[in-house]
Amino acid sequence: MKNRFALALIAAGIVFLLSVESKKNDPYKVLGVDRNASNREIQKAFHKLSLQYHPDKNKNKGAQEKFAEINNAYDILSDEQKRKNYDLYGDEKGSPGFDAGDPGQQGGYSYFTSGGPGQSGFNFRSGEWQNMGGQEGSKSFSFSFGGPGSGGGFDMGDIFSNFFGGGMGGGSQFGGFSSSGRSRQGNRQSSKSIPSVNSQFYRKEIVDKGMTWLLLVYSSNMQEIQIYESVIEGVVTSLEGAMKVGSINCGSETSLCKELGLYNSREPKIIVSSYASGEKASLVEYGGDLDVRTLKSFCQDHLPRFSKRINLDRFAAASEGGKLPKVLLLSTKKSTPVIWRTISGIYHKRFLFYDAEVRDASDLSVRELGIDSLPAIVGWLSNGEKEILKSGISVKDLKSAVQELSGLLENFEKKNKKASVQKDATESGIPLLTTSNFDNICGNKVPVCLIGVFKSSTTRDKFQKILQSVSQKSFSRRQRPTSGPRDSVSYALLDASKQQSFLNALDISGFKSSDKLLLAYKPKRGTYAASQGEITEEAVESFVSSVLNGDVQFSKARQKPTLK
């Protein structure tokens, strides 16, 4: 009696599972395409059906469910890996497991096994019994469905609990019962988040702002707008922070469309404002397949390219010229990272951008810059001063990375403006010695350069006033390109706290305990003389006069002084 009851339950279960199995739809059949259909054929079928059954257009009963099936099928077949998994296993996840069957055994479809000698199974797809192996004395029964959309398993008692409010009870045992199916995607709604672009907005927010824009161009009566919006939103979500999105309705913005050369067409257009080839943005129309992956790749190709790729071993910031501050990204990337390309677009009018590929932080050229971890950003102010903006950069996502780096550049720009004010204040006076002006002030063509070395701002101001006055004396003037024989001395200031390597090359003992030092350096001979006495105008005049008259003994430098 118990066996009859068990068999009745099994029969009922088989009927139930077969009904579930019959409801699982083959994505190829849902879209009405062959198994060898191309991506373009799949895309066209999806567009046609999604328009036909879109809930906003089709109010018939079952349209919403059909629309979900269409989206579900397209989600599988438009993804290369999911499609491959489905073709092999009948499951787009590619992880059928034991209960889902194996392609070499049950073909990845539903089967029923009954325990006992020479355990056998019935494959519902083929309609045949198959030998499944097994041990003597086994009395268990199991169901397993490995067809399209199969997931994990659940106990037979779960089904009975759903029907009767309780478990199976008793000693009957049922094996793995898997028929969970794939969860369907929710209904894709029409986008309401893509902002409209009119003529005023376009000129104020888009033209030459350095940010890449993805623009959807359409007319009011076009039918496929929701599909385009859905794909665009997928791209912008993955590239959030690197680009912005907008839509232009040529039905209402006729003058803007005419100005941009965006003439009416039967289908919507996707336009990218590209900075890939120049300082000014150009509008490039996308002509590829309408899927997120391909469009994203297209957009990345058209991100700004204002950063100059350089060889770090041959890079000299001072020789690059330009009045703007410079920033250099060091990373192990073989090409300019998306983040840096984005930043270079936003700030291309305010900074000069460079990037370099390096092996690791142990590279000599990296260590010479004072970098101990990668990625790192090094900056140079307009006056030539170097600063490490950040090393060991770690970011959570593209959007937060752009925000963080923007903050670094904003602060560096403020510092550069402050330095520029100080530079302007001394432009007609004594300049601060930097990598950018070193050759002009203390190069081999200059007989003697007199350098006031300071550690504090008070000493700097004192040197500035005294050297400015002394440089106007008749016995010497600051070196100029059109100078005569009398102009044999040039004057400069040196910040010892930032240029210690310069002093180390001269081997000046005792300066560490002092705040000031007056230095005479002969570049061509590589010799120097120093005075650490009181800094007064009379003392400086006396020292300069002694240098010019040969009354001061010069020493040989350890090596040629350099600046950082």
Coordinates of C-alpha atoms in Angstrom, one line a residue:
M1 CA 0.0 0.0 0.0
K2 CA 2.8 2.3 0.9
N3 CA 4.6 1.5 -2.3
R4 CA 1.4 2.3 -4.3
F5 CA 1.1 5.6 -2.5
A6 CA 4.7 6.5 -3.2
L7 CA 4.3 5.6 -6.9
A8 CA 1.2 7.7 -7.1
L9 CA 3.1 10.6 -5.7
I10 CA 6.0 10.0 -8.1
A11 CA 3.5 10.0 -11.0
A12 CA 2.0 13.2 -9.9
G13 CA 5.4 14.7 -9.5
I14 CA 6.4 13.6 -13.0
V15 CA 3.3 15.3 -14.4
F16 CA 4.0 18.5 -12.5
L17 CA 7.7 18.6 -13.6
L18 CA 6.8 17.9 -17.2
S19 CA 4.4 20.8 -17.1
V20 CA 7.1 23.0 -15.6
E21 CA 9.6 21.8 -18.3
S22 CA 7.1 22.5 -21.1
K23 CA 6.9 26.2 -19.9
K24 CA 10.6 26.8 -20.3
N25 CA 11.2 28.5 -23.5
D26 CA 14.1 28.1 -25.9
P27 CA 15.5 31.6 -26.4
Y28 CA 16.0 30.8 -30.1
K29 CA 12.3 30.0 -30.5
V30 CA 11.3 33.0 -28.4
L31 CA 13.1 35.4 -30.8
G32 CA 12.2 33.2 -33.9
V33 CA 15.8 32.8 -35.1
D34 CA 17.9 29.8 -36.1
R35 CA 20.7 28.4 -33.8
N36 CA 23.3 29.7 -36.2
A37 CA 21.8 33.2 -36.4
S38 CA 24.3 36.1 -36.5
N39 CA 24.4 38.8 -33.8
R40 CA 22.8 41.2 -36.2
E41 CA 19.9 38.8 -37.0
I42 CA 19.3 38.3 -33.2
Q43 CA 19.4 42.0 -32.7
K44 CA 16.9 42.8 -35.4
A45 CA 14.5 40.1 -34.1
F46 CA 14.8 41.5 -30.6
H47 CA 14.1 45.0 -31.8
K48 CA 11.0 43.9 -33.8
L49 CA 9.5 41.8 -31.0
S50 CA 10.3 44.3 -28.2
L51 CA 8.5 47.0 -30.1
Q52 CA 5.5 44.7 -30.7
Y53 CA 5.2 43.6 -27.1
H54 CA 6.4 46.7 -25.2
P55 CA 4.0 47.3 -22.3
D56 CA 3.8 51.0 -23.2
K57 CA 2.6 50.1 -26.7
N58 CA 0.8 46.7 -26.2
K59 CA -2.0 46.6 -23.5
N60 CA -3.1 43.1 -24.4
K61 CA -3.2 40.4 -21.7
G62 CA 0.1 38.5 -21.6
A63 CA 2.1 41.2 -23.4
Q64 CA 4.1 42.1 -20.3
E65 CA 5.0 38.5 -19.7
K66 CA 5.9 38.0 -23.4
F67 CA 8.1 41.2 -23.3
A68 CA 9.9 39.8 -20.3
E69 CA 10.5 36.5 -22.2
I70 CA 11.9 38.4 -25.2
N71 CA 14.3 40.4 -22.9
N72 CA 15.3 37.2 -21.2
A73 CA 16.0 35.5 -24.5
Y74 CA 18.0 38.4 -25.8
D75 CA 20.0 38.6 -22.6
I76 CA 21.2 35.1 -23.2
L77 CA 21.8 35.2 -27.0
S78 CA 23.4 38.7 -27.1
D79 CA 26.1 37.6 -24.6
E80 CA 28.7 35.4 -26.3
Q81 CA 29.5 33.4 -23.1
K82 CA 25.9 32.9 -22.1
R83 CA 25.0 31.8 -25.6
K84 CA 27.9 29.3 -25.7
N85 CA 26.9 27.9 -22.3
Y86 CA 23.3 27.6 -23.4
D87 CA 24.3 25.8 -26.6
L88 CA 26.5 23.4 -24.6
Y89 CA 24.6 22.8 -21.4
G90 CA 21.1 24.1 -22.0
D91 CA 21.9 26.7 -19.3
E92 CA 23.4 30.1 -19.8
K93 CA 25.2 30.0 -16.5
G94 CA 27.5 27.2 -17.7
S95 CA 27.5 25.4 -14.4
P96 CA 25.0 22.6 -14.7
G97 CA 26.3 20.4 -11.9
F98 CA 25.3 16.8 -11.3
D99 CA 21.6 17.4 -11.0
A100 CA 21.5 19.3 -14.2
G101 CA 23.0 16.4 -16.1
D102 CA 26.2 16.3 -18.1
P103 CA 26.3 16.7 -21.9
G104 CA 28.0 13.4 -22.2
Q105 CA 25.4 11.6 -20.1
Q106 CA 21.9 12.8 -19.9
G107 CA 22.3 15.5 -22.5
G108 CA 21.7 18.2 -19.9
Y109 CA 17.9 17.5 -19.9
S110 CA 15.3 16.2 -17.5
Y111 CA 15.6 12.6 -16.2
F112 CA 14.0 10.5 -13.6
T113 CA 16.0 7.8 -11.7
S114 CA 14.7 4.9 -9.7
G115 CA 17.0 3.1 -7.2
G116 CA 17.6 -0.6 -7.2
P117 CA 19.8 -3.1 -8.9
G118 CA 21.3 -1.6 -12.0
Q119 CA 19.8 1.8 -11.3
S120 CA 18.1 3.2 -14.5
G121 CA 16.8 6.5 -15.5
F122 CA 14.2 7.9 -17.9
N123 CA 15.3 10.8 -20.0
F124 CA 12.2 12.9 -20.7
R125 CA 13.8 14.7 -23.7
S126 CA 14.7 11.5 -25.5
G127 CA 11.8 9.5 -24.2
E128 CA 14.2 6.6 -23.4
W129 CA 15.3 4.6 -20.4
Q130 CA 19.0 4.8 -19.7
N131 CA 21.2 2.8 -17.4
M132 CA 22.5 5.1 -14.6
G133 CA 24.6 2.7 -12.6
G134 CA 23.9 2.3 -8.9
Q135 CA 24.2 -0.1 -6.0
E136 CA 22.1 -3.1 -5.0
G137 CA 19.4 -2.4 -2.4
S138 CA 18.9 1.3 -3.3
K139 CA 15.3 2.2 -2.8
S140 CA 15.4 6.0 -3.5
F141 CA 13.7 7.9 -6.3
S142 CA 15.0 11.1 -7.7
F143 CA 14.0 13.7 -10.3
S144 CA 16.5 16.0 -12.0
F145 CA 15.9 18.7 -14.6
G146 CA 18.9 20.1 -16.4
G147 CA 17.2 21.7 -19.3
P148 CA 17.2 25.4 -20.2
G149 CA 17.2 27.6 -17.1
S150 CA 17.8 24.8 -14.5
G151 CA 19.3 26.1 -11.3
G152 CA 19.8 24.4 -8.0
G153 CA 17.7 21.7 -6.4
F154 CA 15.0 21.6 -3.8
D155 CA 13.4 18.8 -1.7
M156 CA 10.2 17.0 -2.9
G157 CA 8.8 17.9 0.5
D158 CA 8.9 21.6 -0.4
I159 CA 6.4 21.1 -3.2
F160 CA 4.0 19.2 -0.9
S161 CA 4.5 21.9 1.7
N162 CA 3.4 24.5 -0.9
F163 CA 0.3 22.5 -1.7
F164 CA -0.7 21.2 1.7
G165 CA 0.9 23.5 4.2
G166 CA 3.2 20.8 5.7
G167 CA 6.1 18.5 4.9
M168 CA 6.0 14.9 3.6
G169 CA 6.4 13.4 7.0
G170 CA 7.0 9.7 7.6
G171 CA 10.1 7.8 6.4
S172 CA 9.7 8.3 2.7
Q173 CA 12.7 10.0 1.1
F174 CA 13.0 11.7 -2.3
G175 CA 16.2 12.7 -3.9
G176 CA 17.3 16.0 -5.5
F177 CA 14.4 17.6 -7.4
S178 CA 15.7 20.5 -9.5
S179 CA 13.4 22.6 -11.6
S180 CA 13.9 26.1 -10.2
G181 CA 14.3 27.8 -13.6
R182 CA 16.0 31.0 -14.4
S183 CA 14.7 34.2 -12.8
R184 CA 13.4 36.4 -15.5
Q185 CA 14.5 40.0 -15.9
G186 CA 12.2 42.7 -14.8
N187 CA 10.4 44.6 -17.4
R188 CA 12.6 47.3 -19.0
Q189 CA 10.9 50.6 -18.8
S190 CA 11.3 53.6 -21.0
S191 CA 14.1 55.8 -19.8
K192 CA 13.2 59.1 -18.1
S193 CA 16.7 59.9 -16.9
I194 CA 18.4 61.1 -20.2
P195 CA 18.3 64.9 -20.0
S196 CA 17.2 66.9 -23.0
V197 CA 19.7 69.1 -24.7
N198 CA 18.8 72.4 -26.4
S199 CA 20.9 75.0 -28.1
Q200 CA 21.7 77.0 -24.9
F201 CA 22.6 73.9 -22.9
Y202 CA 24.8 72.5 -25.8
R203 CA 26.9 75.7 -26.0
K204 CA 27.2 76.2 -22.3
E205 CA 27.8 72.6 -21.1
I206 CA 29.1 70.6 -24.0
V207 CA 31.1 72.7 -26.5
D208 CA 34.9 72.5 -25.8
K209 CA 34.4 71.5 -22.1
G210 CA 36.8 68.5 -22.5
M211 CA 34.1 66.0 -21.4
T212 CA 32.9 63.3 -23.8
W213 CA 29.2 63.3 -24.3
L214 CA 27.0 60.4 -25.6
L215 CA 24.0 62.0 -27.4
L216 CA 20.8 60.3 -28.6
V217 CA 19.4 62.1 -31.6
Y218 CA 15.8 61.3 -32.5
S219 CA 12.5 62.7 -33.8
S220 CA 9.3 62.5 -31.7
N221 CA 7.6 59.9 -34.0
M222 CA 10.3 57.3 -33.9
Q223 CA 9.3 53.9 -32.5
E224 CA 12.6 52.4 -31.3
I225 CA 13.6 55.1 -28.8
Q226 CA 13.2 52.9 -25.7
I227 CA 15.7 50.3 -27.0
Y228 CA 18.3 52.9 -27.8
E229 CA 17.8 54.5 -24.4
S230 CA 18.2 51.2 -22.6
V231 CA 21.6 50.5 -24.3
I232 CA 22.8 54.0 -23.8
E233 CA 22.0 53.8 -20.1
G234 CA 24.0 50.6 -19.8
V235 CA 27.0 52.2 -21.3
V236 CA 26.8 55.4 -19.2
T237 CA 26.4 53.4 -16.0
S238 CA 29.6 51.5 -16.7
L239 CA 31.5 54.7 -17.7
E240 CA 29.9 57.0 -15.1
G241 CA 32.4 59.8 -14.3
A242 CA 34.1 59.5 -17.7
M243 CA 31.3 60.7 -19.9
K244 CA 27.9 62.3 -19.8
V245 CA 24.7 61.6 -21.7
G246 CA 22.0 63.7 -23.3
S247 CA 19.2 63.5 -25.9
I248 CA 18.4 65.9 -28.8
N249 CA 14.9 65.9 -30.2
C250 CA 15.2 67.1 -33.7
G251 CA 11.5 67.5 -33.9
S252 CA 11.6 70.4 -31.4
E253 CA 15.3 71.4 -31.7
T254 CA 15.4 71.9 -35.5
S255 CA 17.8 74.8 -35.5
L256 CA 20.3 72.9 -33.3
C257 CA 20.1 69.8 -35.4
K258 CA 20.5 71.8 -38.6
E259 CA 23.6 73.6 -37.1
L260 CA 25.2 70.3 -36.1
G261 CA 24.4 68.6 -39.4
L262 CA 22.1 66.1 -37.7
Y263 CA 19.4 65.7 -40.4
N264 CA 16.3 63.6 -40.0
S265 CA 16.5 59.9 -40.6
R266 CA 14.1 56.9 -40.1
E267 CA 16.0 55.6 -37.0
P268 CA 17.5 57.3 -34.0
K269 CA 21.2 58.2 -34.1
I270 CA 23.9 57.8 -31.5
I271 CA 26.5 60.6 -31.6
V272 CA 29.6 61.0 -29.5
S273 CA 31.4 64.3 -29.0
S274 CA 35.0 63.1 -29.5
Y275 CA 38.3 64.5 -28.3
A276 CA 40.3 61.6 -29.7
S277 CA 41.9 63.6 -32.5
G278 CA 42.3 67.2 -31.4
E279 CA 41.8 70.1 -29.1
K280 CA 38.3 70.8 -30.3
A281 CA 35.5 68.2 -30.0
S282 CA 34.1 66.6 -33.2
L283 CA 30.8 64.8 -33.5
V284 CA 31.2 61.2 -34.5
E285 CA 28.2 59.0 -35.4
Y286 CA 28.1 55.4 -34.1
G287 CA 27.4 52.8 -36.7
G288 CA 27.9 49.5 -34.9
D289 CA 25.6 46.9 -33.4
L290 CA 23.2 48.2 -30.8
D291 CA 24.5 46.5 -27.7
V292 CA 26.2 47.8 -24.6
R293 CA 29.6 46.1 -25.1
T294 CA 30.2 47.4 -28.6
L295 CA 29.0 50.9 -27.9
K296 CA 31.1 51.1 -24.7
S297 CA 34.2 50.2 -26.6
F298 CA 33.4 52.9 -29.2
C299 CA 33.0 55.5 -26.5
Q300 CA 36.2 54.5 -24.8
D301 CA 38.0 55.0 -28.2
H302 CA 36.7 58.6 -28.3
L303 CA 37.7 59.7 -24.8
P304 CA 40.1 62.6 -24.6
R305 CA 43.8 62.1 -25.5
F306 CA 45.4 65.2 -24.1
S307 CA 48.0 63.3 -22.1
K308 CA 51.3 62.8 -23.8
R309 CA 52.8 59.3 -23.5
I310 CA 56.5 59.7 -22.6
N311 CA 59.6 57.6 -21.9
L312 CA 60.4 58.4 -18.2
D313 CA 64.1 57.8 -18.7
R314 CA 64.2 60.7 -21.3
F315 CA 61.7 63.0 -19.6
A316 CA 62.8 66.4 -18.3
A317 CA 59.9 68.5 -17.0
A318 CA 62.0 71.7 -17.4
S319 CA 62.6 71.1 -21.1
E320 CA 58.9 70.6 -21.9
G321 CA 58.3 74.4 -21.6
G322 CA 54.9 75.9 -21.2
K323 CA 53.6 78.2 -18.5
L324 CA 51.0 75.7 -17.2
P325 CA 51.8 73.4 -14.2
K326 CA 52.6 69.8 -15.3
V327 CA 51.3 66.5 -14.0
L328 CA 52.7 63.0 -14.7
L329 CA 51.0 59.7 -14.1
L330 CA 53.2 56.7 -13.5
S331 CA 51.5 53.3 -13.8
T332 CA 52.1 49.8 -15.1
K333 CA 49.5 50.2 -17.8
K334 CA 50.6 49.7 -21.4
S335 CA 48.3 52.5 -22.6
T336 CA 46.9 55.7 -21.0
P337 CA 44.3 54.6 -18.4
V338 CA 40.7 55.7 -19.0
I339 CA 40.7 57.7 -15.7
W340 CA 43.7 59.8 -16.8
R341 CA 42.3 60.4 -20.3
T342 CA 39.1 61.6 -18.6
I343 CA 41.0 63.9 -16.2
S344 CA 43.1 65.2 -19.1
G345 CA 40.0 66.3 -20.9
I346 CA 38.4 68.1 -18.0
Y347 CA 41.6 70.0 -17.1
H348 CA 43.4 70.2 -20.5
K349 CA 43.3 74.0 -20.4
R350 CA 44.8 74.3 -16.9
F351 CA 47.5 71.6 -16.9
L352 CA 50.0 69.9 -19.2
F353 CA 49.4 66.1 -18.9
Y354 CA 51.9 63.3 -19.3
D355 CA 51.8 59.6 -18.5
A356 CA 54.4 56.8 -18.6
E357 CA 54.5 53.0 -18.3
V358 CA 56.9 51.7 -15.7
R359 CA 57.8 48.2 -14.6
D360 CA 57.5 48.8 -10.8
A361 CA 58.4 51.2 -8.1
S362 CA 61.9 49.8 -7.9
D363 CA 62.9 51.3 -11.3
L364 CA 65.7 53.8 -10.9
S365 CA 63.9 56.6 -12.8
V366 CA 60.9 56.1 -10.4
R367 CA 63.0 56.2 -7.2
E368 CA 64.8 59.3 -8.4
L369 CA 61.4 61.1 -8.4
G370 CA 60.9 60.0 -4.8
I371 CA 58.1 57.5 -5.6
D372 CA 57.8 54.4 -3.4
S373 CA 54.5 52.9 -4.7
L374 CA 52.4 52.9 -7.9
P375 CA 50.3 54.3 -9.4
A376 CA 51.6 57.7 -8.6
I377 CA 51.1 61.3 -9.8
V378 CA 54.0 63.8 -9.8
G379 CA 53.5 67.5 -10.4
W380 CA 55.7 70.5 -11.3
L381 CA 54.6 74.0 -10.5
S382 CA 55.1 76.7 -13.1
N383 CA 58.3 77.8 -11.3
G384 CA 59.8 74.3 -11.7
E385 CA 59.2 73.0 -8.1
K386 CA 58.4 69.3 -8.0
E387 CA 55.7 67.8 -5.8
I388 CA 54.4 64.2 -5.4
L389 CA 50.7 64.6 -5.5
K390 CA 49.9 61.0 -4.5
S391 CA 51.5 57.6 -4.6
G392 CA 50.0 54.1 -4.2
I393 CA 46.6 55.4 -5.6
S394 CA 43.7 53.0 -4.9
V395 CA 40.2 53.7 -6.2
K396 CA 36.8 52.1 -5.8
D397 CA 35.3 52.9 -9.1
L398 CA 35.7 55.2 -12.1
K399 CA 33.4 57.9 -10.8
S400 CA 35.0 58.2 -7.4
A401 CA 38.5 58.0 -9.0
V402 CA 37.7 61.0 -11.2
Q403 CA 36.4 62.9 -8.2
E404 CA 39.5 62.1 -6.1
L405 CA 42.0 63.1 -8.8
S406 CA 40.0 66.2 -9.6
G407 CA 40.4 67.2 -5.9
L408 CA 44.2 66.7 -6.1
L409 CA 44.5 68.8 -9.2
E410 CA 42.3 71.6 -7.8
N411 CA 44.6 71.8 -4.7
F412 CA 47.7 71.7 -6.8
E413 CA 46.4 74.5 -9.0
K414 CA 45.8 76.7 -6.0
K415 CA 49.4 76.1 -4.9
N416 CA 50.6 77.0 -8.3
K417 CA 48.7 80.3 -8.3
K418 CA 50.2 81.1 -5.0
A419 CA 53.7 80.3 -6.3
S420 CA 53.0 82.4 -9.4
V421 CA 52.1 85.4 -7.2
Q422 CA 55.4 85.1 -5.4
K423 CA 57.2 84.7 -8.7
D424 CA 55.5 87.8 -10.1
A425 CA 56.5 89.7 -7.0
T426 CA 60.2 88.9 -7.7
E427 CA 60.1 88.9 -11.5
S428 CA 61.8 92.3 -11.6
G429 CA 64.1 91.2 -8.7
I430 CA 66.1 88.1 -7.8
P431 CA 64.6 84.9 -9.2
L432 CA 64.3 81.6 -7.3
L433 CA 66.7 79.0 -8.9
T434 CA 64.7 76.2 -10.5
T435 CA 65.2 73.5 -13.1
S436 CA 63.6 75.6 -15.7
N437 CA 65.8 78.7 -15.3
F438 CA 69.0 77.1 -14.1
D439 CA 70.8 77.1 -17.5
N440 CA 70.0 80.8 -18.0
I441 CA 71.2 81.9 -14.6
C442 CA 74.0 79.4 -13.7
G443 CA 74.7 77.7 -17.0
N444 CA 78.2 77.3 -18.5
K445 CA 77.9 80.6 -20.4
V446 CA 77.7 82.5 -17.1
P447 CA 81.1 83.3 -15.5
V448 CA 79.9 83.5 -11.9
C449 CA 76.5 83.2 -10.3
L450 CA 75.9 84.5 -6.8
I451 CA 73.4 82.5 -4.9
G452 CA 71.6 83.5 -1.7
V453 CA 70.7 80.2 0.1
F454 CA 67.9 80.3 2.6
K455 CA 65.8 78.0 4.8
S456 CA 63.2 80.5 6.1
S457 CA 61.0 83.1 4.5
T458 CA 62.6 85.8 6.7
T459 CA 66.0 85.1 5.3
R460 CA 64.7 84.8 1.8
D461 CA 63.1 88.3 2.0
K462 CA 66.4 89.7 3.4
F463 CA 68.4 88.2 0.6
Q464 CA 65.9 89.4 -1.9
K465 CA 66.3 93.0 -0.8
I466 CA 70.1 93.0 -0.4
L467 CA 70.9 91.1 -3.7
Q468 CA 68.5 93.3 -5.6
S469 CA 70.3 96.4 -4.4
V470 CA 73.8 94.9 -4.9
S471 CA 73.0 93.7 -8.5
Q472 CA 72.4 97.4 -9.4
K473 CA 75.9 98.4 -8.4
S474 CA 78.3 99.6 -11.2
F475 CA 80.8 96.8 -10.6
S476 CA 78.3 94.1 -11.7
R477 CA 74.9 93.5 -13.1
R478 CA 72.7 90.6 -13.5
Q479 CA 73.6 88.6 -16.7
R480 CA 71.5 89.3 -19.8
P481 CA 71.7 87.9 -23.3
T482 CA 73.0 91.2 -24.6
S483 CA 75.3 91.9 -21.7
G484 CA 78.8 93.3 -22.0
P485 CA 82.0 92.4 -20.2
R486 CA 81.0 94.3 -17.1
D487 CA 77.9 92.1 -16.6
S488 CA 79.9 89.1 -15.2
V489 CA 77.7 88.0 -12.3
S490 CA 74.2 86.7 -12.2
Y491 CA 72.1 86.5 -9.0
A492 CA 69.6 84.0 -7.7
L493 CA 68.0 82.5 -4.6
L494 CA 68.0 78.9 -3.6
D495 CA 65.5 77.1 -1.2
A496 CA 67.8 74.8 0.8
S497 CA 64.8 72.9 2.2
K498 CA 63.8 71.7 -1.3
Q499 CA 67.2 71.6 -3.0
Q500 CA 69.5 69.9 -0.6
S501 CA 71.0 67.8 -3.4
F502 CA 72.5 71.0 -4.9
L503 CA 74.4 71.8 -1.7
N504 CA 75.5 68.1 -1.2
A505 CA 77.2 68.3 -4.6
L506 CA 79.4 71.2 -3.2
D507 CA 80.2 69.6 0.1
I508 CA 79.5 72.7 2.3
S509 CA 80.1 71.8 5.9
G510 CA 78.5 73.7 8.7
F511 CA 75.5 74.9 6.8
K512 CA 73.1 72.5 8.4
S513 CA 73.2 74.5 11.6
S514 CA 72.8 77.8 9.8
D515 CA 69.8 79.5 8.2
K516 CA 71.8 81.4 5.5
L517 CA 74.6 81.0 3.1
L518 CA 76.1 83.2 0.3
L519 CA 77.5 81.2 -2.5
A520 CA 79.6 82.0 -5.5
Y521 CA 79.6 79.3 -8.2
K522 CA 81.6 79.2 -11.4
P523 CA 79.7 76.7 -13.7
K524 CA 82.3 76.2 -16.4
R525 CA 85.0 75.4 -13.9
G526 CA 82.8 73.5 -11.5
T527 CA 84.2 75.5 -8.5
Y528 CA 82.6 77.4 -5.7
A529 CA 83.2 79.7 -2.7
A530 CA 81.0 80.3 0.3
S531 CA 80.4 83.0 2.9
Q532 CA 78.5 82.2 6.1
G533 CA 79.0 85.5 7.9
E534 CA 76.4 88.2 8.6
I535 CA 74.2 89.1 5.6
T536 CA 74.4 92.8 5.2
E537 CA 74.5 94.9 2.0
E538 CA 78.1 95.9 2.8
A539 CA 79.2 92.3 3.5
V540 CA 77.7 91.1 0.2
E541 CA 79.3 93.9 -1.8
S542 CA 82.7 93.0 -0.3
F543 CA 82.2 89.3 -1.1
V544 CA 81.3 90.0 -4.7
S545 CA 84.2 92.4 -5.1
S546 CA 86.6 89.8 -3.7
V547 CA 85.2 87.2 -6.1
L548 CA 85.6 89.4 -9.2
N549 CA 89.1 90.5 -8.1
G550 CA 90.2 86.9 -7.5
D551 CA 90.7 87.4 -3.8
V552 CA 88.6 84.5 -2.8
Q553 CA 89.7 80.9 -2.9
F554 CA 87.4 78.6 -4.9
S555 CA 87.1 74.8 -4.2
K556 CA 86.3 72.0 -6.6
A557 CA 82.7 70.7 -6.4
R558 CA 82.2 66.9 -5.8
Q559 CA 80.0 66.8 -8.8
K560 CA 77.9 69.1 -11.0
P561 CA 75.1 70.5 -8.9
T562 CA 71.5 69.6 -10.0
L563 CA 68.1 70.7 -9.1
K564 CA 64.9 68.7 -8.5

